[in-house]
């Protein structure tokens, strides 16, 4: 019988910068889904790749003094590039497409022509606002606070002769697809698409550019290059051989079972992509799943914001499997998740070192100590074996339901419920007590067998997440062949009699949190881009700041504020000046009376904790330590700094 196919894709990544942990999240998740489906016997095609055209790449290459192709070659295939990263992260993609590959370029030209010939692409003039980083045109009404609604960055006015795709023609069919089927998930994203984009009116989409050249040329109209999103989206079809002879799997795998994409590109995948497929008369993908972002302090990671986390650094420090696991265990896939180093380390320590690692090392150590590594055939059951057995038997279906719903976090939570239960089972059955009396040998063997089964089934189900570590676990408990299949994850007692347990290396060493956080902070600081040099000020600008010598007449703490001190100052004008300053942590109010300080005295008044402050007292700060600027008491109040 022919195996059922499963075609799954990640987005194709922009090789404009090195990839960060957010990109890794998307690819690792897709990899876990692909491995899960393979384990279930599907014939899987897992595609990823790179999206190499567009103005952004052309600009960056120019700035670096290389050709766009040289630029992308380095980021895709160079040392520590995208291909290296996926190898490091143990990504099991079956194919990798680069949109600069010849076959893709030719196919896109044919597809563009096909849509032109069927009347869905026509020539017109484009006027609008363009976001270069997103390669997106926007109308004024779509902008948010005058900025790109996707990334929040500056846009600029652009006008050019261009080809348009009749997106408006497909609005009704796309709306129906989104609202009456499970095409787009999670469901919350459907409302966003319908309310924000479809119902306000879908305008035809500008699908060619003349303002730059780094793209696929429209072969029947030189000077125009194909809009990068048309070029990019069709990768999912060309990579299988659509409109080209390089590959021959289109019939076999199309339509895609799922496109896994980040939430900001759901619009392209759930509106523009199905509309273009309708235009060329191809079956639609079965699903688009829009996952959330990994954020740092609430902000999306991006190199331009300087807040990226380097997957190479993390994988090298903690191991690839621990990183893969952390990403999918910690954050619900459909929502945003806040990445912190603390969370990463505590997840590794709690789940992997304490729970899983301990279960494996305690169990294997006991089987070795009590039985020399091989359990005797005579085994006895007693409480609480039944409960553990039931949990083991029920786990596979729960896990499958979660994985089929693209909820890896839930699937992992189920596995870890069993792992915790198994650890508790050790305490309840107290094997070290049983071991004291030879008469308990059969019962002790029964306990060990239950533990080994809990480990075996857990490791099968954890394999899509941590392939290498699970292979090591199988080796330690002597599980192989039929005992480690999906089918065997649904059975109790699949570990063959006579299986040999061996002692292995520590799977997940515990990390000293405090020491590690300090180390990481140092490494991140060393890797951080140097702060840009402050913009120079002219002498005239500097002269605008009025700095006056002041004597402290009175000083007290501001009620209900831990930070603020209230100063009454003699600034030489004859009228006392009130300034509030956030230095209560560093000075006692009474110690400052009579001191000679410097204040900026031409700032506009501002209210702090309901009280007016007229200026700013100068102090010096280094490494978190703050010192007021105090002058010789001989300098009179009202003297100006110059
Ligand atoms: O969008 N958290 O490429 P891309 C989670 N070339 N996911 C993140 C993320 C984060 N912090 N940062 C990025 C493109 N991603 C297009 C795709 S497909 C035909 C063309 C995800 O390199 C992002 O959401 O900017 C997207 O799904 C993927 O990485 C690629 O982003």
XYZ file of C-alpha atoms and ligand atoms in Angstrom:
673
model
C 0.000 0.000 0.000
C 1.263 3.454 -0.809
C 2.153 5.530 2.233
C 0.209 8.684 2.938
C 2.180 11.809 2.152
C 2.672 14.865 4.320
C 4.076 18.069 2.863
C 5.181 20.630 5.447
C 7.088 23.880 4.970
C 8.752 26.661 6.910
C 8.845 30.148 5.446
C 11.876 30.748 3.312
C 14.162 33.036 5.292
C 15.583 36.375 4.215
C 19.348 36.067 4.156
C 19.729 39.702 5.038
C 21.341 39.107 8.431
C 22.435 36.118 10.446
C 19.415 34.240 11.766
C 18.452 34.507 15.424
C 16.660 32.336 17.931
C 13.238 33.488 16.656
C 13.916 31.983 13.217
C 15.292 28.892 14.917
C 12.019 28.572 16.837
C 10.003 28.388 13.621
C 12.303 25.838 11.990
C 12.717 23.639 15.054
C 8.942 23.487 15.504
C 8.423 22.513 11.883
C 11.176 19.936 12.202
C 9.477 18.381 15.231
C 6.182 18.141 13.303
C 7.962 16.566 10.317
C 9.758 14.018 12.495
C 6.502 13.217 14.279
C 4.762 12.509 10.979
C 7.649 10.349 9.761
C 7.483 8.404 13.005
C 3.811 7.816 12.270
C 4.697 6.306 8.933
C 3.964 9.222 6.602
C 6.024 9.864 3.517
C 7.093 13.371 4.538
C 8.410 16.180 2.378
C 9.822 18.910 4.620
C 10.884 22.025 2.762
C 12.774 25.065 3.917
C 14.951 27.572 2.102
C 15.894 31.172 1.532
C 14.153 34.165 -0.004
C 17.009 35.940 -1.705
C 15.658 38.759 -3.854
C 14.482 42.277 -3.153
C 15.616 45.784 -2.512
C 16.690 45.144 1.053
C 19.294 42.611 -0.083
C 20.401 44.822 -2.971
C 20.917 47.736 -0.541
C 22.827 45.668 1.999
C 25.073 44.167 -0.648
C 25.839 47.631 -1.993
C 26.692 48.883 1.481
C 29.094 45.962 1.869
C 30.636 46.473 -1.565
C 29.732 43.035 -2.902
C 27.225 41.770 -5.474
C 23.809 40.682 -4.148
C 24.620 37.077 -5.075
C 27.924 37.176 -3.199
C 26.119 38.722 -0.267
C 23.439 36.027 -0.047
C 25.881 33.192 -0.790
C 27.850 34.144 2.288
C 24.829 34.282 4.586
C 23.223 31.140 3.190
C 26.174 28.867 2.519
C 29.109 30.593 4.240
C 30.572 29.631 7.611
C 27.960 29.829 10.370
C 25.395 30.635 7.708
C 21.848 29.392 7.406
C 22.764 25.937 6.088
C 25.267 25.481 8.901
C 22.707 26.568 11.453
C 20.140 24.033 10.299
C 22.791 21.331 10.317
C 23.767 22.275 13.842
C 20.143 22.312 14.985
C 19.621 18.837 13.493
C 16.922 20.031 11.089
C 15.737 17.131 8.940
C 14.504 19.034 5.896
C 14.202 16.930 2.760
C 14.790 19.838 0.430
C 16.241 23.337 0.539
C 15.232 25.928 -2.019
C 17.019 29.156 -2.808
C 14.963 31.593 -4.839
C 18.084 32.373 -6.850
C 18.170 28.746 -8.073
C 17.812 28.694 -11.874
C 14.857 26.354 -11.952
C 12.898 28.562 -9.561
C 13.712 31.715 -11.544
C 12.494 30.156 -14.781
C 9.377 28.751 -13.141
C 8.443 32.124 -11.653
C 8.738 33.743 -15.075
C 6.361 31.154 -16.489
C 3.920 31.550 -13.605
C 3.927 35.339 -13.958
C 3.265 35.032 -17.668
C 0.478 32.550 -17.059
C -1.301 34.989 -14.747
C -0.710 37.808 -17.258
C -2.151 35.749 -20.051
C -5.203 34.721 -18.085
C -5.899 38.393 -17.362
C -5.183 38.325 -13.626
C -2.052 40.444 -14.022
C -2.361 43.823 -15.805
C -0.196 46.913 -16.214
C -0.916 50.133 -14.272
C 0.741 52.807 -12.157
C 1.561 52.439 -8.525
C 1.475 55.245 -6.001
C 1.837 54.396 -2.364
C 3.978 54.112 0.715
C 6.747 51.517 0.636
C 8.356 49.701 3.557
C 11.764 48.535 2.380
C 12.515 46.050 5.184
C 9.166 44.287 4.595
C 9.218 44.810 0.825
C 5.598 45.942 1.118
C 3.541 48.700 -0.415
C 0.867 50.266 1.800
C -1.924 52.737 1.274
C -2.031 55.766 3.589
C -5.043 54.315 5.385
C -3.238 51.090 6.166
C -0.345 52.834 7.933
C -0.308 52.876 11.726
C 0.845 56.249 13.074
C 2.327 56.858 9.648
C 4.519 53.754 9.945
C 4.496 50.250 8.448
C 1.652 48.304 10.078
C 3.721 45.079 10.066
C 7.033 46.174 11.518
C 6.408 49.725 12.745
C 9.288 51.185 10.742
C 9.431 54.258 8.502
C 7.853 54.064 5.047
C 8.545 56.275 2.056
C 6.383 57.526 -0.806
C 6.953 55.596 -4.026
C 5.456 55.769 -7.498
C 6.166 53.540 -10.449
C 4.702 51.866 -13.496
C 3.894 48.375 -12.412
C 1.969 45.201 -12.960
C -0.960 44.446 -10.709
C -2.517 41.194 -9.618
C -6.326 41.150 -9.450
C -6.471 40.323 -5.776
C -9.842 42.076 -5.490
C -11.367 39.508 -7.830
C -10.666 36.737 -5.326
C -11.803 38.540 -2.156
C -15.071 36.611 -1.901
C -13.519 33.192 -2.393
C -10.686 33.914 0.022
C -13.127 35.211 2.622
C -15.142 32.039 2.312
C -12.017 29.915 2.603
C -11.023 31.650 5.820
C -14.435 31.744 7.429
C -15.867 28.354 6.506
C -12.853 26.009 6.681
C -9.907 25.236 8.959
C -7.501 26.674 6.399
C -6.057 29.233 8.815
C -5.162 28.479 12.418
C -5.144 29.449 15.215
C -8.699 30.671 14.682
C -7.942 34.024 16.340
C -5.946 34.965 13.247
C -8.995 34.550 10.993
C -10.829 37.530 12.502
C -7.724 39.650 12.156
C -7.458 38.845 8.436
C -11.144 39.303 7.698
C -11.680 42.444 9.765
C -8.418 44.232 9.017
C -7.760 43.272 5.426
C -10.619 41.607 3.547
C -13.677 43.467 4.769
C -12.185 46.979 4.426
C -11.765 46.039 0.709
C -8.948 44.128 -0.922
C -7.117 46.250 -3.442
C -5.268 44.775 -6.387
C -1.690 43.961 -5.503
C 1.321 45.563 -7.098
C 3.438 42.640 -8.310
C 6.366 44.157 -10.174
C 9.054 46.739 -9.467
C 11.185 48.977 -11.650
C 13.088 50.864 -8.948
C 15.710 48.162 -8.410
C 17.068 45.190 -10.322
C 17.790 42.425 -7.790
C 14.803 40.252 -8.578
C 13.442 37.873 -11.178
C 13.025 39.799 -14.450
C 9.588 39.859 -16.052
C 10.763 38.250 -19.281
C 8.183 39.934 -21.515
C 8.821 43.449 -20.137
C 12.493 44.216 -19.423
C 13.020 46.679 -16.576
C 10.392 45.068 -14.377
C 11.277 42.537 -11.711
C 8.721 40.290 -10.047
C 7.562 41.446 -6.599
C 9.506 39.445 -4.052
C 6.426 37.987 -2.351
C 5.144 36.468 -5.623
C 8.600 35.020 -6.183
C 8.759 33.800 -2.566
C 5.323 32.269 -2.093
C 5.533 30.142 -5.211
C 8.674 28.490 -3.804
C 6.367 26.001 -2.113
C 5.271 24.780 -5.550
C 8.433 25.223 -7.621
C 10.489 23.270 -5.061
C 8.396 20.227 -5.951
C 8.774 20.733 -9.682
C 5.840 22.973 -10.580
C 6.668 24.609 -13.930
C 10.170 23.134 -13.974
C 12.046 19.929 -14.665
C 14.459 19.987 -11.754
C 12.092 18.199 -9.390
C 9.310 15.750 -10.036
C 7.296 15.479 -6.840
C 4.553 17.971 -7.480
C 1.898 15.379 -8.255
C 2.940 13.378 -5.245
C 2.984 16.043 -2.527
C 0.826 18.938 -3.666
C -1.273 20.438 -2.086
C 0.814 21.203 0.993
C -0.556 19.830 4.235
C 0.642 22.806 6.235
C 2.634 25.986 5.849
C 4.061 26.906 9.250
C 4.604 30.684 9.325
C 5.105 33.524 11.790
C 2.134 35.707 12.577
C 3.335 38.768 10.655
C 3.332 36.871 7.371
C -0.051 35.220 7.841
C -1.585 37.905 5.617
C 0.600 36.873 2.681
C -0.061 33.184 3.229
C -3.769 33.277 3.920
C -4.942 35.965 1.473
C -2.450 36.563 -1.326
C -1.196 32.987 -1.625
C -4.595 31.277 -1.999
C -5.718 33.993 -4.412
C -2.682 33.414 -6.646
C -3.205 29.662 -6.508
C -6.828 30.173 -7.536
C -5.572 32.260 -10.433
C -3.269 29.522 -11.743
C -5.893 26.923 -10.935
C -3.986 24.859 -8.411
C -5.478 23.114 -5.372
C -5.078 25.092 -2.154
C -2.842 24.072 0.758
C -4.770 22.377 3.518
C -3.556 24.644 6.269
C -1.587 27.715 7.232
C -0.539 27.783 10.876
C 0.481 31.220 12.171
C 2.720 30.873 15.204
C 3.609 33.623 17.679
C 6.901 35.434 18.127
C 9.672 34.934 20.569
C 10.069 38.345 22.088
C 12.660 39.930 24.323
C 11.155 42.265 26.897
C 7.991 42.468 24.847
C 9.739 43.442 21.592
C 10.222 41.273 18.504
C 13.834 40.262 18.069
C 15.616 42.045 15.328
C 19.152 42.923 14.506
C 18.240 46.534 13.854
C 16.905 46.795 17.410
C 20.043 45.073 18.686
C 18.122 42.548 20.753
C 18.816 39.257 19.025
C 19.796 36.058 20.741
C 22.395 33.953 18.999
C 21.312 30.322 18.504
C 24.924 29.247 17.914
C 25.938 30.540 21.304
C 23.037 28.865 23.110
C 23.316 25.539 21.266
C 27.034 25.363 21.911
C 26.617 26.069 25.635
C 23.627 23.876 26.449
C 23.426 21.387 23.612
C 21.207 21.367 20.574
C 18.568 19.100 22.073
C 18.194 21.164 25.222
C 17.685 24.282 23.113
C 15.211 22.573 20.763
C 13.317 21.260 23.739
C 13.240 24.573 25.573
C 11.791 26.406 22.579
C 8.858 24.053 22.210
C 8.244 23.137 25.846
C 8.035 26.673 27.160
C 5.854 28.738 24.842
C 2.386 27.976 23.476
C 3.024 27.812 19.747
C 0.200 30.093 18.656
C 1.085 32.955 21.032
C 4.078 35.153 21.712
C 6.619 33.987 24.280
C 9.065 36.104 26.229
C 12.582 34.686 25.984
C 14.872 35.046 28.989
C 18.104 33.325 29.897
C 16.651 32.478 33.337
C 13.729 30.670 31.740
C 16.042 28.723 29.452
C 18.300 27.610 32.291
C 15.491 26.794 34.693
C 13.685 24.713 32.046
C 16.854 22.751 31.378
C 17.461 22.250 35.095
C 13.905 21.348 36.036
C 12.661 19.248 33.153
C 15.794 17.825 31.670
C 18.336 17.537 34.484
C 15.990 16.929 37.424
C 13.029 15.119 35.930
C 14.064 13.269 32.784
C 17.811 12.980 33.389
C 17.316 11.831 36.950
C 14.671 9.292 36.046
C 16.969 7.711 33.487
C 20.101 7.775 35.630
C 18.385 6.515 38.803
C 16.611 3.730 36.934
C 19.612 2.534 34.964
C 21.819 2.725 38.065
C 19.332 0.577 40.016
C 18.918 -2.021 37.263
C 22.700 -2.285 37.100
C 23.159 -2.438 40.839
C 20.371 -4.864 41.648
C 20.365 -7.062 38.530
C 23.665 -6.468 36.791
C 21.870 -4.700 33.912
C 19.346 -7.378 32.853
C 15.981 -7.911 34.544
C 14.996 -11.476 35.476
C 11.910 -12.874 33.737
C 10.064 -13.336 37.039
C 8.375 -10.043 37.851
C 5.651 -9.192 40.287
C 3.129 -6.365 40.129
C 1.556 -4.448 42.977
C 0.250 -0.950 43.659
C 0.833 1.633 42.240
C 1.828 -0.199 39.050
C -1.689 -0.080 37.598
C -1.849 3.687 37.733
C 1.531 4.106 36.080
C 0.651 1.529 33.448
C -2.595 3.319 32.612
C -0.752 6.602 32.244
C 1.780 5.010 29.923
C -0.959 3.487 27.782
C -2.990 6.691 27.576
C -0.078 8.955 26.748
C 0.361 8.276 23.032
C -3.163 9.354 22.057
C -3.027 12.526 24.122
C 0.329 13.369 22.621
C -0.925 12.701 19.090
C -3.974 14.913 19.588
C -1.733 17.774 20.679
C 0.788 17.294 17.877
C -1.985 17.077 15.286
C -3.303 20.377 16.620
C 0.181 21.992 16.333
C 0.427 22.292 20.102
C 3.903 20.916 20.885
C 3.879 22.537 24.309
C 0.804 20.510 25.289
C 2.304 17.318 23.862
C 5.447 17.851 25.930
C 3.462 18.700 29.047
C 1.722 15.312 28.715
C 5.041 13.475 28.430
C 6.417 15.290 31.448
C 3.358 14.395 33.492
C 4.341 10.773 33.003
C 7.986 11.492 33.801
C 7.058 13.183 37.089
C 4.703 10.353 37.925
C 7.483 7.850 37.307
C 9.842 9.752 39.607
C 7.169 9.753 42.293
C 6.688 6.024 41.695
C 10.331 5.458 42.639
C 9.757 7.181 45.961
C 6.524 5.262 46.572
C 7.937 1.848 45.780
C 11.308 2.533 47.491
C 13.352 -0.020 45.508
C 16.309 0.401 47.887
C 14.121 -1.037 50.664
C 12.943 -3.926 48.467
C 16.560 -4.652 47.559
C 17.425 -5.441 51.165
C 15.588 -8.756 51.036
C 16.223 -11.381 48.364
C 12.597 -12.511 48.745
C 11.533 -9.245 47.060
C 13.529 -9.864 43.873
C 10.476 -10.469 41.661
C 8.719 -7.370 42.982
C 11.875 -5.305 42.529
C 12.121 -6.548 38.940
C 8.464 -5.552 38.423
C 9.182 -2.018 39.646
C 12.221 -1.705 37.403
C 10.277 -2.980 34.395
C 7.628 -0.303 34.949
C 10.240 2.396 35.148
C 11.980 1.211 32.004
C 8.657 1.185 30.167
C 7.853 4.727 31.297
C 11.268 5.819 30.032
C 10.944 3.923 26.755
C 7.540 5.385 25.856
C 8.591 8.901 26.918
C 11.742 8.702 24.843
C 9.834 7.582 21.729
C 7.526 10.556 22.049
C 10.378 12.944 22.817
C 12.365 11.834 19.776
C 10.928 14.463 17.390
C 12.112 17.117 19.856
C 15.436 15.682 21.034
C 16.510 13.056 18.499
C 20.094 12.574 19.699
C 19.354 12.480 23.416
C 16.537 10.000 22.913
C 18.833 7.732 20.891
C 21.195 7.804 23.883
C 18.336 6.978 26.247
C 17.331 4.010 24.068
C 20.922 2.781 24.156
C 21.039 3.096 27.958
C 17.829 1.103 28.505
C 18.590 -1.427 25.777
C 15.613 -0.475 23.584
C 15.927 -0.873 19.825
C 14.114 -1.979 16.667
C 10.437 -2.692 17.248
C 10.622 -1.415 20.822
C 11.199 2.197 19.753
C 8.517 2.623 17.080
C 5.340 4.694 17.185
C 3.369 1.483 17.398
C 5.384 0.408 20.447
C 4.678 3.737 22.151
C 1.075 2.579 22.464
C 1.982 -0.693 24.201
C 3.145 -1.655 27.651
C 5.887 -4.247 27.868
C 7.488 -3.790 24.458
C 10.995 -3.813 25.893
C 12.252 -7.327 25.114
C 13.160 -9.672 27.918
C 16.877 -9.750 28.380
C 17.357 -6.156 27.182
C 20.643 -4.926 28.583
C 20.782 -1.702 30.547
C 24.091 0.118 30.447
C 25.492 3.138 32.144
C 25.724 6.150 29.903
C 26.993 9.684 30.147
C 24.949 12.271 32.058
C 22.357 13.364 29.544
C 21.651 16.857 30.787
C 24.129 18.321 33.285
C 22.667 20.763 35.813
C 23.591 24.383 35.266
C 24.591 26.743 38.072
C 22.057 29.495 37.382
C 23.781 32.436 39.083
C 27.199 31.705 37.595
C 25.772 31.030 34.171
C 23.700 34.214 34.051
C 26.798 36.193 34.878
C 28.764 34.423 32.139
C 25.999 34.967 29.596
C 25.717 38.632 30.427
C 29.462 38.994 29.811
C 29.288 37.112 26.512
C 26.292 39.080 25.298
C 27.967 42.326 26.204
C 31.101 41.337 24.342
C 29.044 40.397 21.274
C 26.795 43.477 21.386
C 27.365 45.999 18.626
C 29.239 49.036 19.871
C 26.886 51.869 20.810
C 26.801 54.462 18.051
C 28.979 57.482 18.788
C 26.805 60.305 20.189
C 25.931 62.918 17.582
C 28.238 65.948 17.987
C 26.718 69.173 19.368
C 27.794 72.610 18.266
C 29.194 75.093 20.768
C 26.043 77.181 20.259
C 23.848 74.229 21.146
C 25.926 73.549 24.247
C 25.732 77.221 25.268
C 21.951 76.965 25.441
C 22.221 74.832 28.592
C 22.287 77.093 31.667
C 24.184 75.529 34.577
C 24.088 77.417 37.854
C 25.881 77.005 41.166
C 23.307 76.478 43.948
C 23.477 76.187 47.776
C 21.207 73.656 49.441
C 18.903 75.575 51.827
C 16.770 72.538 52.736
C 16.435 68.941 51.656
C 13.848 66.286 52.550
C 12.490 62.940 51.316
C 9.367 63.109 49.157
C 6.511 61.243 50.870
C 5.585 57.869 49.324
C 8.617 57.964 47.055
C 11.635 55.769 47.600
C 13.655 57.616 45.003
C 13.023 61.327 45.281
C 14.630 64.030 47.390
C 13.152 67.557 47.403
C 15.730 70.340 47.366
C 15.174 73.989 48.214
C 18.062 75.843 46.635
C 19.579 79.287 46.647
C 20.387 79.909 42.955
C 21.503 83.504 43.525
C 18.252 84.979 42.156
C 16.810 85.851 45.572
C 13.862 83.415 45.053
C 14.349 79.871 46.365
C 14.254 77.210 43.632
C 12.655 73.778 44.126
C 14.161 70.757 42.367
C 13.257 67.095 42.804
C 16.017 64.578 42.218
C 15.958 60.758 42.160
C 18.981 60.240 44.384
C 17.415 59.151 47.707
C 19.070 55.759 47.252
C 22.524 57.353 47.378
C 22.279 60.252 49.888
C 20.541 61.082 53.169
C 18.612 64.362 52.896
C 20.040 65.890 56.058
C 23.644 65.316 54.902
C 23.155 67.592 51.902
C 22.007 70.792 53.598
C 24.588 73.569 53.087
C 26.351 71.818 50.192
C 27.286 73.606 46.971
C 25.863 71.843 43.877
C 25.344 72.474 40.162
C 21.884 72.504 38.556
C 20.565 72.962 35.035
C 18.231 75.899 35.558
C 16.610 76.554 32.179
C 14.633 73.333 31.793
C 10.840 73.665 31.592
C 9.153 72.893 34.955
C 7.810 69.346 35.364
C 5.683 67.570 37.941
C 6.971 64.568 39.850
C 4.779 62.864 42.466
C 2.480 65.869 42.271
C 5.228 68.422 43.075
C 6.906 70.878 40.739
C 10.557 70.500 39.856
C 12.433 73.417 38.275
C 15.640 72.007 36.904
C 18.018 69.123 37.274
C 20.834 68.612 39.753
C 23.991 67.292 38.124
C 25.656 64.113 39.230
C 28.087 61.601 37.749
C 27.305 57.924 37.221
C 29.480 54.912 36.537
C 28.728 51.192 36.938
C 25.507 51.962 38.794
C 27.227 54.250 41.345
C 26.058 57.835 41.485
C 27.854 60.829 42.978
C 26.580 64.415 43.162
C 28.786 67.077 41.638
C 29.812 69.139 44.682
C 31.833 72.305 44.418
C 34.094 74.253 46.732
C 31.848 76.137 49.173
C 33.762 79.345 48.308
C 32.004 79.485 44.913
C 28.966 81.769 45.320
C 25.354 80.776 44.555
C 24.264 82.048 41.143
C 27.683 81.642 39.509
C 27.248 80.275 35.962
C 29.253 77.345 34.657
C 31.021 78.308 31.474
O 9.255 36.686 6.434
N 9.916 34.770 16.789
O 11.389 35.906 6.156
P 12.024 36.229 7.586
C 9.303 33.842 16.040
N 11.126 35.778 3.583
N 9.414 33.756 14.718
C 10.189 34.657 14.120
C 10.879 35.653 14.829
C 10.715 35.683 16.230
N 11.330 36.564 16.992
N 11.578 36.394 13.954
C 11.330 35.868 12.728
C 10.149 36.237 5.749
N 10.494 34.827 12.838
C 9.895 35.916 4.285
C 9.072 34.665 4.208
S 7.744 32.793 2.877
C 7.169 32.588 1.353
C 8.662 34.255 2.833
C 9.912 34.030 11.766
O 13.402 35.703 7.486
C 8.961 34.897 10.966
O 7.757 35.055 11.648
O 11.823 37.647 7.940
C 8.820 34.104 9.711
O 7.834 33.113 9.854
C 10.197 33.455 9.583
O 10.865 33.641 10.824
C 11.007 34.003 8.447
O 11.171 35.376 8.610
